[in-house]
Amino acid sequence: MQIRANGNPVSERSRFLLQFVVPAFAAVLMVAAVLAGLIVVAAGKADQVATENQQNLLATVLQQRIDATAHDQEGVTVWDDALLQVRAPVPDLAWIDSNLGTWMASYHRLDEIFVLSASGEPIYGMQAGHVVGPAEFDSELRSIAMPLLAKVHAAMARPGTAAPKNTRMLTPGAIDLGVVGSRPAIVSAKPIVSDSGEVVQRAGTEPIHLAIRYLDGAFLQELAMSYALQDAHFRIDRPADVSGIVPLRDDGGQTFGYLSWEPFRPGTLLIKRVLPLSILSLVLVCGVLAVLLRHIRRSILAREASETQAQHLAFHDTLTGLPNRMMFDDRLAHELAAADAQGRSVALLYLDLDGFKGVNDTLGHPAGDELIQAVGARLQAVIRSTDLVARIGGDEFAIIQTGVRSPAEVEVLCLRLIEVIDEPFAVSGTQARVGVSIGIAIGPADAGNRAELARKADIALYESKAAGKGRFLFFAPAMDASIQGRKQIENDLRLAVDAGDQLEVYYQPLFSPESGAITGAEALLRWHHPEKGLISPALFVPIAEQTGQITQIGEWVLEQACRDAGDWPIGSVAVNVSAVQLRDPHFANRALSILKEASFPPERLEVELTETSLIENAAGCDVNLKILRAAGVRVALDDFGTGYSSFSHLQALSVDRLKIDRSFVSGIGSGNDGRAIISAIMDLARASGLKVTAEGVETAEQQRFLSGIGCNSLQGYLLARPMPAHEMRLALAQPAST
Ligand code: C2E
Ligand code: MG
Ligand code: MG
């Protein structure tokens, strides 16, 4: 299991770009391109079809208009009067103008009209609404008209063709398209014939009505209007750039010009109309996509961040930011496997702060937290980058030292660790001092698996703590046995407390040196183990202190002592009180209520405390001692001289009695004479107004010396051993033996 590094925002962004943004926009643009392509192709096709339709339509319309010219002429050319007037020796020009000229020009909008004799000579002419002379029928007109005239006469002369079949025409005509005066024009020739048949005219000699209709003038305008032609015009050359064209062919099939226009392109129009909307839609889609992607990116980033944070929290201690036990276990298993494979060793160091509880109790939890943080930082600064430090408990840390070649390397690290933790810490505006005890197990020599190695490092730590503070100890197999034994005692003691009949309070009398009378008794706990027999309190009390059972046991001893000694004719009963009990701020009040319950006067109780317990938790002690002393309970300092033994402390401590430790008493009379020390203690006690008891008096010489020097009471095997309550009762009943 590896902790993921914090995501680099740059790579995060490019990854997101590659993974999401590019494909999404590529897809949108591809769809847009395909759609655009399809639309362009469809529009092109639509344009093409529309243009073709227009071309066909216009070709038809043009033909219709051409035909209409001839048809219009028939209104006046199939007429007896017209024939008579035209062929009269002196034609009535006014009549001709009115009926064959002006009328046709104004009503049928013919541009030029000529009435020709059968031989093609002009009889009447009109151009642009004005009557013109024969001279205007110029050679160009003549060259166009004469072939038509010939055609008409030929057709008329052909029998049976006077009235063409299958047409609306009454007479055959000749019609041509061509250029007249450089303008495209329809030129239509019609024979002037009798409508009644009564005016006889030899076939093929008819006078001719010649009509010219220019295509580029009014005709074109009207055409453009009717069919909504854009930019329509006639031209001689084929235009290259316009697709709407209808070729104009003369009678011989020769193309002489083109009608061209800008064709209606519905497809292009559609594109033009739709294009801005499409672009807008595309921009909109891209915009929505961008917003969507942004949102997705944000939520992905947020999810990743919370995952990273959750992962960090899962594997790190929140207070120090150091790896936690989970990560530590994982790494230890990994390092053990690696060490095994490489033939190297890995050292597992368990660290426990000495005196942390005192800092926590006196300066408060926030200061304790600050201290733990500072310790974490110092440890982290000492180890190499390949090592790992983790916080695995309140004031417990663990270090994995990798690539270890010899125990000396571990020792160097331990000394350094003890050194840095020994330096004072600045917390809560003051200085705090703690120490550190270290237990070490080496893998794979001590254990090849994580759990076993951890257990052994823990045992080494326990032993290290027990051996005194600020030390380090390597695991040794013997520790295992002692720990196992301790574990056994711990379990058995729990059973004993529950069973209630295995614990007993013995009493050891204290004697007056002068009278030899019993002046007091010390309550001493005994454990009758069902299998192991009598177990010394020196062995099981420290264990009970560690497990916290001492609180319950200690209170039971007090209750028992009050019950047993309530009616004994002695001054006081001494009860040993552990440092663990004193730490509890409610201890004094609970003790007093026990006394009250047993109706045992507080003045008759003496609590025995050790120097070390007093000094280690001065703050907690003070409160309890003040309450107890205020109630009349006296305090004795047990095992005096074995602890810090700083005489200056005595002043500060509120005690009533010193109990000189057995180790000094046993020095009396031996080579290593303890008399001088005892004399010094006596002087000090006297100066401080304290009473003194000597413990462990085993010889008469010791008794003599201690009596002589002014001890207030004596306790020891020479005088009496600790005994059950009923024996004590008997001993009290006996007279004093001096
Ligand atoms: P302590 O309070 O210093 O008790 C005196 C110890 O010295 C007792 O050991 C006693 O039997 C022993 N002793 C007395 N006279 C002589 C002597 O002449 N020669 C020798 N060699 N020893 C002598 P014990 O009863 O084994 O208790 C050991 C310690 O266990 C006590 O030392 C005390 O610290 C602790 N303890 C005993 N009972 C209790 C208890 O009820 N509560 C607590 N907290 N501690 C207790
Ligand atoms: Mg004692
Ligand atoms: Mg003692």
Coordinates of C-alpha atoms and ligand atoms in Angstrom, one line a residue, residues 522-524 575-576 608 638-639 659 695 715, ligand 2:
E522 CA 2.2 -1.9 59.0
A523 CA -0.4 -3.6 56.8
L524 CA 1.3 -5.7 54.2
V575 CA -1.0 1.3 55.0
N576 CA 1.1 1.5 51.8
E608 CA 3.2 5.2 53.5
D638 CA 8.8 4.8 53.0
D639 CA 12.1 3.4 51.9
K659 CA 11.1 5.2 57.3
E695 CA 12.9 -0.9 58.8
Q715 CA 10.4 -2.7 62.5
Ligands
MG2 MG 5.8 0.2 53.7

